Amino acid sequence: MTATIAPSRVESLASSGIESIPKEYVRLNEELTSMGNVFEEEKKDDGYQIPTIDIKDIASKDQEVRDKAIQELKRAAMEWGVMHLVNYGISDELIHRVKVAGETFFELPVEEKEKYANDQASGNLQGYGSKLANSASGRLEWEDYYFHLCFPEDKRDFSIWPKTPADYIPAVSEYSKELRSLATKILSALSLALGLEEGRLEKEVGGIEELLLQFKINYYPKCPQPELALGVEAHTDVSALTFILHNMVPGLQLFYEGKWVTAKCVPNSIIMHIGDTIEILSNGKYKSILHRGLVNKEKVRISWAVFCEPPKEKIVLMPLPDLVSGEEVARYPPRTFAQHVQYKLFRKTQDP
């Protein structure tokens, strides 16, 4: 008997006319809470709302204005670890170009996109791909993606960047440069808020030379049974910071105070996550929040994420000595970034 081979891409599966999803995509029972209609979930007013932080004031010449803005950023980073950034200094036109470039690439036929397919088996994640199961549950996620390093400029490999549309490389290159400057601004403010020297956190994550920006377009097709599937399973980001644009279709959920809270779509904002790297350096003062992505029946959801990551081996991540004194003990053992990623994968595969 010949086994039928399922389409290798979620997009192909979604457009094949199926009414129920293959069992590999059905989440475990304990994951199925608050996975109703995402549009209804977004409308809920349960008193929880991700903070919105106005970035323009954190570099203000007026000390009082600047201090107030930095304290607001600090509170959001400590209580939530995720926030909507507004007035972040990147033009609407450039943001639009980045979104159009990603949407245009994903509108190409799957066969065309396959020319850029990555090779996960050999450890090469850069390129076009779909998430392979790497957890004990063996569950798959309802998404396809495009992934590549986008900064520093001397570490990029344009041969694996999409050639179509023509504006993809110019738009994403310019956006990466702008985001790198924004990351410096944020890291400076987060350092000052902890009583550290302004450049301290940036130095600890690799500085201008070594901090890597990884670009990932997440494409979540329409799903016939969204109450059973996840676009991305619950996780915390390993990065220092993550910056996310999206196409104004809700889906992001945060695990806050013991319950899943659906993020509202805030126009002209960038979502920013504090990642594990900053949580470790701050000895847990700043929070890397557990989050996941829902899918829906009606609209394709796309997000554009940039993960700001320290070099894999060159830096040992551990709580900063300045923040571990007196009765406060270090809450995290020293590990390189690569060791932290492996530790998380190992823990994931050991979970029942």
XYZ file of C-alpha atoms in Angstrom, residues 208-341:
134
model
C 27.731 47.048 17.316
C 30.093 44.428 15.838
C 28.613 41.202 17.129
C 24.879 41.603 17.853
C 23.102 39.645 15.099
C 19.720 40.592 13.647
C 17.784 37.593 12.313
C 14.787 38.364 10.062
C 11.828 35.997 9.941
C 8.579 36.401 7.996
C 5.904 34.172 9.546
C 3.065 33.202 7.196
C -0.007 31.708 8.891
C -2.528 30.432 6.286
C -6.262 30.238 6.981
C -7.022 27.167 9.070
C -10.250 25.115 8.859
C -10.045 24.202 12.583
C -8.329 27.137 14.290
C -9.581 26.036 17.715
C -7.282 22.975 17.472
C -4.108 24.397 15.899
C -1.419 26.901 16.810
C 0.566 29.079 14.409
C 3.404 28.991 16.906
C 3.406 27.048 20.152
C 3.998 28.604 23.574
C 7.603 29.759 23.997
C 9.792 32.581 25.220
C 12.206 34.245 22.788
C 15.885 33.391 23.302
C 16.921 36.763 21.827
C 17.942 39.959 23.638
C 15.079 41.896 21.989
C 12.535 40.935 19.315
C 10.774 43.520 17.113
C 7.569 42.479 15.303
C 5.428 44.031 12.578
C 2.179 42.330 11.497
C -0.623 42.750 8.972
C -3.185 43.876 11.607
C -4.726 40.398 11.928
C -4.803 39.401 15.625
C -3.104 36.214 16.817
C -0.466 37.015 19.447
C -1.309 35.759 22.942
C 0.692 36.394 26.117
C 0.594 34.267 29.270
C 0.073 36.948 31.903
C -0.866 36.382 35.549
C -1.848 32.779 34.883
C -4.052 33.325 31.818
C -3.757 33.800 28.066
C -4.298 37.429 27.021
C -4.839 38.267 23.324
C -2.898 41.308 22.119
C -4.978 44.017 20.501
C -3.819 45.354 17.127
C -2.409 48.874 17.604
C -1.994 50.814 14.329
C 1.489 52.175 13.497
C 3.185 50.271 16.289
C 5.999 47.726 16.524
C 5.580 44.956 19.087
C 8.742 44.498 21.140
C 9.541 41.470 23.310
C 12.223 41.312 25.967
C 14.024 38.010 25.284
C 15.686 35.462 27.574
C 19.112 37.075 27.032
C 18.047 40.340 28.692
C 16.085 38.473 31.384
C 19.282 36.570 32.288
C 21.548 39.652 32.266
C 19.044 41.560 34.449
C 18.768 38.567 36.810
C 15.049 38.340 36.138
C 14.231 42.008 36.708
C 13.179 42.265 33.074
C 10.789 39.564 31.932
C 10.823 37.291 28.867
C 7.114 36.466 28.602
C 5.627 33.167 27.442
C 3.655 33.740 24.240
C 2.065 31.865 21.323
C 0.312 32.543 18.003
C -3.305 31.682 17.185
C -4.661 31.132 13.674
C -8.115 31.710 12.176
C -10.481 30.618 9.382
C -11.000 33.967 7.716
C -7.727 35.798 7.181
C -4.097 34.986 6.474
C -1.894 36.399 9.224
C 1.647 37.569 8.467
C 4.235 38.881 10.891
C 7.732 40.228 10.304
C 10.002 39.476 13.269
C 13.576 40.615 13.865
C 15.434 38.764 16.626
C 18.427 40.633 18.080
C 20.772 37.870 19.256
C 24.219 37.798 20.888
C 26.981 35.779 19.172
C 26.593 32.054 19.808
C 29.898 31.278 21.536
C 31.844 34.484 22.215
C 29.891 35.747 25.218
C 28.950 33.985 28.442
C 25.450 35.057 29.509
C 24.958 35.415 33.245
C 23.380 37.905 35.645
C 25.455 41.087 35.763
C 27.520 41.277 38.971
C 26.213 44.831 39.563
C 22.689 43.367 39.906
C 23.615 40.465 42.185
C 24.537 41.810 45.580
C 23.608 41.415 49.218
C 20.718 39.017 49.541
C 20.021 38.818 45.808
C 21.487 35.629 44.378
C 22.133 34.861 40.706
C 19.035 33.110 39.355
C 20.655 31.790 36.161
C 23.843 29.735 35.665
C 26.496 30.980 33.197
C 25.908 29.730 29.637
C 26.859 30.808 26.144
C 23.943 31.743 23.895
C 24.366 28.434 22.017
C 24.247 26.524 25.327
C 21.094 28.401 26.356
C 19.375 27.481 23.067
